[in-house]
Amino acid sequence: MAALAASRRLLHLRPGLELCLRSRPQSCSSWAKGTARFRRDVPRRSLVSCRQGSFEEGNAAMDKAMRSPDEQLSHCKDGNGTTLDPIGKNFANEFAQHSLEEEATDDVMCGISESVVRDVGKAAIELLAARAFTVSELRKKLRSKNYPVDAIDAVVADFKSRGLLNDGFYAESFSRSRWMSSTWGPRRIKQALRQKGVPEAEVDQATRSVFQDGDGHGKEATYGISEASMDHLFAQALKQWQRGQSLTLENRRGRIVRWLQYRGFNWSVTNAIVKKLEAQHPS
């Protein structure tokens, strides 16, 4: 009974002590459970007599007792003297920052999972291992596999930054290969590259590199191709000319003209080759 009376007198002297003891968290791990049961009860007003201290001390005690539960809880300390702020300003700031980071992450991913992007990248590598592709061709191949467009764009951008996709290199390699193996001219090569989705600027650069890289600058202005390219073309046309020895001169001439124009050479180049064949190999 004596202990009970002493505790009542202590609470009467310190009205805010009951709230602090009742709301003080036992440990950081139990805070989540405690906040769910926390009640915003206004502490009971207690009269402070002059015997308990001066009038100013009584007002200070009353102000402390009238603090909100959030203020009381934020000013409680643990056993080590560390101030706990579970639902104070620090917690609110951290929660807001975490929410902003989550929103930024969602915007960057655009709703596409990393596993889908990896699948698209794996499929693109398998395609490029078989043969070279332009950017447009690779996009079409990946879209035919029903991959998301955003995932395809991400993989294509990554491959371009790493040099795995380069329309300029592809255009030059394609032009040189068709010129040396099949004797394609600039016009047919340009048409094929445009169909593959290569930009016009890179198409022009590739054909200039293949057909105008050499000596004979005077003939470049006349025929549009270098002297070395004209020599190579004449050697290939001569083989076709000799195969038609049984034909009349008119038919042989028509046959060479069709052969050159089908491969994409303009009339100035075609006419120069035909005249040279007739002059050097009349029979």
PDB file of N, CA and C in Angstrom, residues 4-91:
ATOM      1  N   LEU A   4       2.204   1.807  -3.485  1.00  0.00           N
ATOM      2  CA  LEU A   4       1.167   2.309  -4.381  1.00  0.00           C
ATOM      3  C   LEU A   4       0.924   3.785  -4.141  1.00  0.00           C
ATOM      4  N   ALA A   5       0.883   4.179  -2.883  1.00  0.00           N
ATOM      5  CA  ALA A   5       0.671   5.599  -2.569  1.00  0.00           C
ATOM      6  C   ALA A   5       1.825   6.445  -3.057  1.00  0.00           C
ATOM      7  N   ALA A   6       3.054   5.911  -2.935  1.00  0.00           N
ATOM      8  CA  ALA A   6       4.223   6.676  -3.398  1.00  0.00           C
ATOM      9  C   ALA A   6       4.201   6.876  -4.897  1.00  0.00           C
ATOM     10  N   SER A   7       3.790   5.824  -5.631  1.00  0.00           N
ATOM     11  CA  SER A   7       3.738   5.962  -7.093  1.00  0.00           C
ATOM     12  C   SER A   7       2.684   6.955  -7.515  1.00  0.00           C
ATOM     13  N   ARG A   8       1.539   6.976  -6.798  1.00  0.00           N
ATOM     14  CA  ARG A   8       0.503   7.952  -7.132  1.00  0.00           C
ATOM     15  C   ARG A   8       0.980   9.367  -6.889  1.00  0.00           C
ATOM     16  N   ARG A   9       1.711   9.569  -5.776  1.00  0.00           N
ATOM     17  CA  ARG A   9       2.231  10.900  -5.509  1.00  0.00           C
ATOM     18  C   ARG A   9       3.246  11.333  -6.585  1.00  0.00           C
ATOM     19  N   LEU A  10       4.054  10.375  -7.073  1.00  0.00           N
ATOM     20  CA  LEU A  10       5.026  10.694  -8.119  1.00  0.00           C
ATOM     21  C   LEU A  10       4.347  11.102  -9.422  1.00  0.00           C
ATOM     22  N   LEU A  11       3.302  10.406  -9.793  1.00  0.00           N
ATOM     23  CA  LEU A  11       2.558  10.750 -10.996  1.00  0.00           C
ATOM     24  C   LEU A  11       1.847  12.085 -10.852  1.00  0.00           C
ATOM     25  N   HIS A  12       1.421  12.379  -9.626  1.00  0.00           N
ATOM     26  CA  HIS A  12       0.772  13.656  -9.392  1.00  0.00           C
ATOM     27  C   HIS A  12       1.757  14.808  -9.532  1.00  0.00           C
ATOM     28  N   LEU A  13       2.993  14.559  -9.103  1.00  0.00           N
ATOM     29  CA  LEU A  13       4.011  15.603  -9.215  1.00  0.00           C
ATOM     30  C   LEU A  13       4.478  15.758 -10.658  1.00  0.00           C
ATOM     31  N   ARG A  14       4.613  14.670 -11.442  1.00  0.00           N
ATOM     32  CA  ARG A  14       5.080  14.707 -12.821  1.00  0.00           C
ATOM     33  C   ARG A  14       4.000  14.168 -13.749  1.00  0.00           C
ATOM     34  N   PRO A  15       3.052  15.005 -14.174  1.00  0.00           N
ATOM     35  CA  PRO A  15       1.897  14.497 -14.959  1.00  0.00           C
ATOM     36  C   PRO A  15       2.324  13.841 -16.268  1.00  0.00           C
ATOM     37  N   GLY A  16       3.420  14.309 -16.914  1.00  0.00           N
ATOM     38  CA  GLY A  16       3.814  13.745 -18.211  1.00  0.00           C
ATOM     39  C   GLY A  16       4.544  12.439 -18.104  1.00  0.00           C
ATOM     40  N   LEU A  17       4.918  12.023 -16.899  1.00  0.00           N
ATOM     41  CA  LEU A  17       5.701  10.801 -16.745  1.00  0.00           C
ATOM     42  C   LEU A  17       4.892   9.572 -17.110  1.00  0.00           C
ATOM     43  N   GLU A  18       3.617   9.582 -16.803  1.00  0.00           N
ATOM     44  CA  GLU A  18       2.777   8.418 -17.112  1.00  0.00           C
ATOM     45  C   GLU A  18       2.721   8.144 -18.606  1.00  0.00           C
ATOM     46  N   LEU A  19       2.574   9.243 -19.406  1.00  0.00           N
ATOM     47  CA  LEU A  19       2.509   9.086 -20.862  1.00  0.00           C
ATOM     48  C   LEU A  19       3.830   8.593 -21.419  1.00  0.00           C
ATOM     49  N   CYS A  20       4.951   9.125 -20.925  1.00  0.00           N
ATOM     50  CA  CYS A  20       6.262   8.710 -21.434  1.00  0.00           C
ATOM     51  C   CYS A  20       6.542   7.267 -21.115  1.00  0.00           C
ATOM     52  N   LEU A  21       6.176   6.825 -19.883  1.00  0.00           N
ATOM     53  CA  LEU A  21       6.394   5.432 -19.510  1.00  0.00           C
ATOM     54  C   LEU A  21       5.499   4.497 -20.301  1.00  0.00           C
ATOM     55  N   ARG A  22       4.250   4.980 -20.514  1.00  0.00           N
ATOM     56  CA  ARG A  22       3.304   4.119 -21.223  1.00  0.00           C
ATOM     57  C   ARG A  22       3.607   4.003 -22.710  1.00  0.00           C
ATOM     58  N   SER A  23       4.164   5.082 -23.327  1.00  0.00           N
ATOM     59  CA  SER A  23       4.420   5.090 -24.775  1.00  0.00           C
ATOM     60  C   SER A  23       5.846   4.795 -25.142  1.00  0.00           C
ATOM     61  N   ARG A  24       6.762   4.656 -24.182  1.00  0.00           N
ATOM     62  CA  ARG A  24       8.175   4.432 -24.481  1.00  0.00           C
ATOM     63  C   ARG A  24       8.372   3.056 -25.090  1.00  0.00           C
ATOM     64  N   PRO A  25       9.007   2.966 -26.277  1.00  0.00           N
ATOM     65  CA  PRO A  25       9.229   1.651 -26.894  1.00  0.00           C
ATOM     66  C   PRO A  25      10.280   0.867 -26.129  1.00  0.00           C
ATOM     67  N   GLN A  26      10.080  -0.427 -26.030  1.00  0.00           N
ATOM     68  CA  GLN A  26      11.010  -1.287 -25.320  1.00  0.00           C
ATOM     69  C   GLN A  26      12.266  -1.535 -26.139  1.00  0.00           C
ATOM     70  N   SER A  27      12.129  -1.664 -27.437  1.00  0.00           N
ATOM     71  CA  SER A  27      13.277  -1.900 -28.318  1.00  0.00           C
ATOM     72  C   SER A  27      12.894  -1.460 -29.707  1.00  0.00           C
ATOM     73  N   CYS A  28      13.920  -1.323 -30.563  1.00  0.00           N
ATOM     74  CA  CYS A  28      13.661  -0.898 -31.943  1.00  0.00           C
ATOM     75  C   CYS A  28      12.867  -1.949 -32.701  1.00  0.00           C
ATOM     76  N   SER A  29      13.049  -3.203 -32.366  1.00  0.00           N
ATOM     77  CA  SER A  29      12.362  -4.269 -33.094  1.00  0.00           C
ATOM     78  C   SER A  29      10.886  -4.303 -32.791  1.00  0.00           C
ATOM     79  N   SER A  30      10.484  -3.812 -31.581  1.00  0.00           N
ATOM     80  CA  SER A  30       9.070  -3.852 -31.205  1.00  0.00           C
ATOM     81  C   SER A  30       8.349  -2.564 -31.550  1.00  0.00           C
ATOM     82  N   TRP A  31       9.060  -1.617 -32.213  1.00  0.00           N
ATOM     83  CA  TRP A  31       8.421  -0.333 -32.514  1.00  0.00           C
ATOM     84  C   TRP A  31       7.261  -0.473 -33.488  1.00  0.00           C
ATOM     85  N   ALA A  32       7.408  -1.317 -34.528  1.00  0.00           N
ATOM     86  CA  ALA A  32       6.365  -1.451 -35.540  1.00  0.00           C
ATOM     87  C   ALA A  32       5.059  -1.924 -34.934  1.00  0.00           C
ATOM     88  N   LYS A  33       5.172  -2.866 -33.969  1.00  0.00           N
ATOM     89  CA  LYS A  33       3.961  -3.355 -33.325  1.00  0.00           C
ATOM     90  C   LYS A  33       3.367  -2.295 -32.396  1.00  0.00           C
ATOM     91  N   GLY A  34       4.257  -1.527 -31.762  1.00  0.00           N
ATOM     92  CA  GLY A  34       3.770  -0.554 -30.804  1.00  0.00           C
ATOM     93  C   GLY A  34       3.041   0.595 -31.461  1.00  0.00           C
ATOM     94  N   THR A  35       3.507   1.020 -32.651  1.00  0.00           N
ATOM     95  CA  THR A  35       2.850   2.153 -33.308  1.00  0.00           C
ATOM     96  C   THR A  35       1.453   1.806 -33.780  1.00  0.00           C
ATOM     97  N   ALA A  36       1.197   0.540 -34.066  1.00  0.00           N
ATOM     98  CA  ALA A  36      -0.140   0.147 -34.500  1.00  0.00           C
ATOM     99  C   ALA A  36      -1.148   0.274 -33.361  1.00  0.00           C
ATOM    100  N   ARG A  37      -0.676   0.085 -32.131  1.00  0.00           N
ATOM    101  CA  ARG A  37      -1.584   0.158 -30.965  1.00  0.00           C
ATOM    102  C   ARG A  37      -1.543   1.512 -30.279  1.00  0.00           C
ATOM    103  N   PHE A  38      -0.745   2.420 -30.822  1.00  0.00           N
ATOM    104  CA  PHE A  38      -0.555   3.713 -30.159  1.00  0.00           C
ATOM    105  C   PHE A  38      -1.826   4.537 -30.273  1.00  0.00           C
ATOM    106  N   ARG A  39      -2.285   5.094 -29.194  1.00  0.00           N
ATOM    107  CA  ARG A  39      -3.508   5.902 -29.163  1.00  0.00           C
ATOM    108  C   ARG A  39      -3.144   7.346 -28.894  1.00  0.00           C
ATOM    109  N   ARG A  40      -3.804   8.220 -29.633  1.00  0.00           N
ATOM    110  CA  ARG A  40      -3.567   9.637 -29.425  1.00  0.00           C
ATOM    111  C   ARG A  40      -4.479  10.158 -28.325  1.00  0.00           C
ATOM    112  N   ASP A  41      -4.213   9.729 -27.121  1.00  0.00           N
ATOM    113  CA  ASP A  41      -4.995  10.182 -25.960  1.00  0.00           C
ATOM    114  C   ASP A  41      -4.365  11.435 -25.383  1.00  0.00           C
ATOM    115  N   VAL A  42      -5.200  12.419 -25.156  1.00  0.00           N
ATOM    116  CA  VAL A  42      -4.713  13.647 -24.528  1.00  0.00           C
ATOM    117  C   VAL A  42      -4.497  13.382 -23.055  1.00  0.00           C
ATOM    118  N   PRO A  43      -3.329  13.655 -22.542  1.00  0.00           N
ATOM    119  CA  PRO A  43      -3.072  13.375 -21.116  1.00  0.00           C
ATOM    120  C   PRO A  43      -3.996  14.186 -20.221  1.00  0.00           C
ATOM    121  N   ARG A  44      -4.312  13.571 -19.139  1.00  0.00           N
ATOM    122  CA  ARG A  44      -5.208  14.211 -18.172  1.00  0.00           C
ATOM    123  C   ARG A  44      -4.519  15.418 -17.545  1.00  0.00           C
ATOM    124  N   ARG A  45      -5.281  16.476 -17.412  1.00  0.00           N
ATOM    125  CA  ARG A  45      -4.764  17.659 -16.739  1.00  0.00           C
ATOM    126  C   ARG A  45      -4.675  17.394 -15.243  1.00  0.00           C
ATOM    127  N   SER A  46      -3.596  17.787 -14.674  1.00  0.00           N
ATOM    128  CA  SER A  46      -3.397  17.624 -13.228  1.00  0.00           C
ATOM    129  C   SER A  46      -3.100  18.981 -12.633  1.00  0.00           C
ATOM    130  N   LEU A  47      -3.709  19.214 -11.472  1.00  0.00           N
ATOM    131  CA  LEU A  47      -3.488  20.469 -10.776  1.00  0.00           C
ATOM    132  C   LEU A  47      -2.120  20.450 -10.130  1.00  0.00           C
ATOM    133  N   VAL A  48      -1.428  21.552 -10.274  1.00  0.00           N
ATOM    134  CA  VAL A  48      -0.121  21.684  -9.669  1.00  0.00           C
ATOM    135  C   VAL A  48      -0.232  22.727  -8.564  1.00  0.00           C
ATOM    136  N   SER A  49       0.015  22.314  -7.340  1.00  0.00           N
ATOM    137  CA  SER A  49      -0.124  23.221  -6.193  1.00  0.00           C
ATOM    138  C   SER A  49       1.158  24.001  -5.989  1.00  0.00           C
ATOM    139  N   CYS A  50       1.049  25.074  -5.206  1.00  0.00           N
ATOM    140  CA  CYS A  50       2.223  25.882  -4.933  1.00  0.00           C
ATOM    141  C   CYS A  50       3.243  25.134  -4.095  1.00  0.00           C
ATOM    142  N   ARG A  51       2.783  24.096  -3.347  1.00  0.00           N
ATOM    143  CA  ARG A  51       3.715  23.333  -2.543  1.00  0.00           C
ATOM    144  C   ARG A  51       4.660  22.495  -3.405  1.00  0.00           C
ATOM    145  N   GLN A  52       4.287  22.237  -4.641  1.00  0.00           N
ATOM    146  CA  GLN A  52       5.146  21.414  -5.506  1.00  0.00           C
ATOM    147  C   GLN A  52       6.256  22.229  -6.154  1.00  0.00           C
ATOM    148  N   GLY A  53       6.249  23.497  -6.019  1.00  0.00           N
ATOM    149  CA  GLY A  53       7.279  24.327  -6.632  1.00  0.00           C
ATOM    150  C   GLY A  53       6.723  25.679  -6.953  1.00  0.00           C
ATOM    151  N   SER A  54       7.513  26.445  -7.616  1.00  0.00           N
ATOM    152  CA  SER A  54       7.067  27.782  -7.978  1.00  0.00           C
ATOM    153  C   SER A  54       6.005  27.723  -9.054  1.00  0.00           C
ATOM    154  N   PHE A  55       5.373  28.881  -9.252  1.00  0.00           N
ATOM    155  CA  PHE A  55       4.320  28.961 -10.262  1.00  0.00           C
ATOM    156  C   PHE A  55       4.868  28.668 -11.656  1.00  0.00           C
ATOM    157  N   GLU A  56       6.119  29.140 -11.996  1.00  0.00           N
ATOM    158  CA  GLU A  56       6.715  28.889 -13.305  1.00  0.00           C
ATOM    159  C   GLU A  56       7.004  27.415 -13.505  1.00  0.00           C
ATOM    160  N   GLU A  57       7.460  26.714 -12.439  1.00  0.00           N
ATOM    161  CA  GLU A  57       7.713  25.285 -12.570  1.00  0.00           C
ATOM    162  C   GLU A  57       6.436  24.518 -12.819  1.00  0.00           C
ATOM    163  N   GLY A  58       5.361  24.975 -12.219  1.00  0.00           N
ATOM    164  CA  GLY A  58       4.075  24.310 -12.452  1.00  0.00           C
ATOM    165  C   GLY A  58       3.616  24.461 -13.884  1.00  0.00           C
ATOM    166  N   ASN A  59       3.798  25.657 -14.449  1.00  0.00           N
ATOM    167  CA  ASN A  59       3.430  25.846 -15.858  1.00  0.00           C
ATOM    168  C   ASN A  59       4.268  24.990 -16.786  1.00  0.00           C
ATOM    169  N   ALA A  60       5.578  24.875 -16.506  1.00  0.00           N
ATOM    170  CA  ALA A  60       6.442  24.030 -17.327  1.00  0.00           C
ATOM    171  C   ALA A  60       6.004  22.583 -17.268  1.00  0.00           C
ATOM    172  N   ALA A  61       5.645  22.131 -16.091  1.00  0.00           N
ATOM    173  CA  ALA A  61       5.161  20.751 -15.962  1.00  0.00           C
ATOM    174  C   ALA A  61       3.872  20.539 -16.729  1.00  0.00           C
ATOM    175  N   MET A  62       2.972  21.570 -16.667  1.00  0.00           N
ATOM    176  CA  MET A  62       1.714  21.448 -17.396  1.00  0.00           C
ATOM    177  C   MET A  62       1.961  21.415 -18.911  1.00  0.00           C
ATOM    178  N   ASP A  63       2.885  22.284 -19.432  1.00  0.00           N
ATOM    179  CA  ASP A  63       3.192  22.282 -20.866  1.00  0.00           C
ATOM    180  C   ASP A  63       3.752  20.949 -21.303  1.00  0.00           C
ATOM    181  N   LYS A  64       4.595  20.357 -20.474  1.00  0.00           N
ATOM    182  CA  LYS A  64       5.155  19.054 -20.818  1.00  0.00           C
ATOM    183  C   LYS A  64       4.089  17.987 -20.842  1.00  0.00           C
ATOM    184  N   ALA A  65       3.149  18.089 -19.916  1.00  0.00           N
ATOM    185  CA  ALA A  65       2.064  17.097 -19.875  1.00  0.00           C
ATOM    186  C   ALA A  65       1.146  17.214 -21.069  1.00  0.00           C
ATOM    187  N   MET A  66       1.008  18.431 -21.629  1.00  0.00           N
ATOM    188  CA  MET A  66       0.094  18.652 -22.731  1.00  0.00           C
ATOM    189  C   MET A  66       0.732  18.400 -24.091  1.00  0.00           C
ATOM    190  N   ARG A  67       1.976  17.938 -24.157  1.00  0.00           N
ATOM    191  CA  ARG A  67       2.589  17.610 -25.451  1.00  0.00           C
ATOM    192  C   ARG A  67       1.799  16.514 -26.152  1.00  0.00           C
ATOM    193  N   SER A  68       1.863  16.556 -27.458  1.00  0.00           N
ATOM    194  CA  SER A  68       1.161  15.520 -28.229  1.00  0.00           C
ATOM    195  C   SER A  68       1.881  14.195 -28.076  1.00  0.00           C
ATOM    196  N   PRO A  69       1.209  13.091 -28.316  1.00  0.00           N
ATOM    197  CA  PRO A  69       1.865  11.776 -28.224  1.00  0.00           C
ATOM    198  C   PRO A  69       3.054  11.661 -29.152  1.00  0.00           C
ATOM    199  N   ASP A  70       2.985  12.295 -30.375  1.00  0.00           N
ATOM    200  CA  ASP A  70       4.124  12.226 -31.289  1.00  0.00           C
ATOM    201  C   ASP A  70       5.347  12.878 -30.691  1.00  0.00           C
ATOM    202  N   GLU A  71       5.153  14.036 -30.014  1.00  0.00           N
ATOM    203  CA  GLU A  71       6.289  14.720 -29.411  1.00  0.00           C
ATOM    204  C   GLU A  71       6.851  13.928 -28.257  1.00  0.00           C
ATOM    205  N   GLN A  72       5.944  13.347 -27.451  1.00  0.00           N
ATOM    206  CA  GLN A  72       6.413  12.562 -26.319  1.00  0.00           C
ATOM    207  C   GLN A  72       7.217  11.352 -26.779  1.00  0.00           C
ATOM    208  N   LEU A  73       6.719  10.673 -27.815  1.00  0.00           N
ATOM    209  CA  LEU A  73       7.388   9.466 -28.280  1.00  0.00           C
ATOM    210  C   LEU A  73       8.705   9.786 -28.951  1.00  0.00           C
ATOM    211  N   SER A  74       8.755  10.949 -29.669  1.00  0.00           N
ATOM    212  CA  SER A  74       9.985  11.304 -30.365  1.00  0.00           C
ATOM    213  C   SER A  74      11.080  11.734 -29.411  1.00  0.00           C
ATOM    214  N   HIS A  75      10.742  12.103 -28.191  1.00  0.00           N
ATOM    215  CA  HIS A  75      11.749  12.549 -27.250  1.00  0.00           C
ATOM    216  C   HIS A  75      12.149  11.469 -26.272  1.00  0.00           C
ATOM    217  N   CYS A  76      11.593  10.281 -26.374  1.00  0.00           N
ATOM    218  CA  CYS A  76      11.991   9.191 -25.499  1.00  0.00           C
ATOM    219  C   CYS A  76      13.339   8.648 -25.941  1.00  0.00           C
ATOM    220  N   LYS A  77      14.070   8.086 -25.042  1.00  0.00           N
ATOM    221  CA  LYS A  77      15.385   7.549 -25.329  1.00  0.00           C
ATOM    222  C   LYS A  77      15.452   6.103 -24.909  1.00  0.00           C
ATOM    223  N   ASP A  78      16.393   5.359 -25.533  1.00  0.00           N
ATOM    224  CA  ASP A  78      16.554   3.971 -25.182  1.00  0.00           C
ATOM    225  C   ASP A  78      17.501   3.854 -24.009  1.00  0.00           C
ATOM    226  N   GLY A  79      17.888   2.631 -23.697  1.00  0.00           N
ATOM    227  CA  GLY A  79      18.741   2.400 -22.543  1.00  0.00           C
ATOM    228  C   GLY A  79      20.122   2.981 -22.692  1.00  0.00           C
ATOM    229  N   ASN A  80      20.589   3.168 -23.900  1.00  0.00           N
ATOM    230  CA  ASN A  80      21.920   3.733 -24.124  1.00  0.00           C
ATOM    231  C   ASN A  80      21.910   5.244 -24.222  1.00  0.00           C
ATOM    232  N   GLY A  81      20.749   5.855 -24.092  1.00  0.00           N
ATOM    233  CA  GLY A  81      20.671   7.307 -24.171  1.00  0.00           C
ATOM    234  C   GLY A  81      20.470   7.828 -25.573  1.00  0.00           C
ATOM    235  N   THR A  82      20.222   6.919 -26.550  1.00  0.00           N
ATOM    236  CA  THR A  82      20.017   7.347 -27.937  1.00  0.00           C
ATOM    237  C   THR A  82      18.581   7.780 -28.146  1.00  0.00           C
ATOM    238  N   THR A  83      18.403   8.957 -28.716  1.00  0.00           N
ATOM    239  CA  THR A  83      17.054   9.469 -28.946  1.00  0.00           C
ATOM    240  C   THR A  83      16.375   8.664 -30.046  1.00  0.00           C
ATOM    241  N   LEU A  84      15.153   8.207 -29.760  1.00  0.00           N
ATOM    242  CA  LEU A  84      14.386   7.434 -30.731  1.00  0.00           C
ATOM    243  C   LEU A  84      13.426   8.369 -31.448  1.00  0.00           C
ATOM    244  N   ASP A  85      13.371   8.235 -32.776  1.00  0.00           N
ATOM    245  CA  ASP A  85      12.491   9.082 -33.575  1.00  0.00           C
ATOM    246  C   ASP A  85      11.759   8.231 -34.589  1.00  0.00           C
ATOM    247  N   PRO A  86      10.943   7.276 -34.108  1.00  0.00           N
ATOM    248  CA  PRO A  86      10.333   6.323 -35.036  1.00  0.00           C
ATOM    249  C   PRO A  86       9.298   6.927 -35.945  1.00  0.00           C
ATOM    250  N   ILE A  87       8.570   7.918 -35.477  1.00  0.00           N
ATOM    251  CA  ILE A  87       7.536   8.517 -36.329  1.00  0.00           C
ATOM    252  C   ILE A  87       7.734  10.020 -36.404  1.00  0.00           C
ATOM    253  N   GLY A  88       8.990  10.483 -36.222  1.00  0.00           N
ATOM    254  CA  GLY A  88       9.288  11.898 -36.261  1.00  0.00           C
ATOM    255  C   GLY A  88       9.684  12.354 -37.640  1.00  0.00           C
ATOM    256  N   LYS A  89      10.408  13.486 -37.692  1.00  0.00           N
ATOM    257  CA  LYS A  89      10.760  14.108 -38.960  1.00  0.00           C
ATOM    258  C   LYS A  89      11.726  13.252 -39.755  1.00  0.00           C
ATOM    259  N   ASN A  90      12.689  12.592 -39.085  1.00  0.00           N
ATOM    260  CA  ASN A  90      13.673  11.788 -39.804  1.00  0.00           C
ATOM    261  C   ASN A  90      13.011  10.628 -40.524  1.00  0.00           C
ATOM    262  N   PHE A  91      12.097   9.973 -39.837  1.00  0.00           N
ATOM    263  CA  PHE A  91      11.416   8.839 -40.447  1.00  0.00           C
ATOM    264  C   PHE A  91      10.611   9.282 -41.666  1.00  0.00           C
TER     265      PHE A  91
END
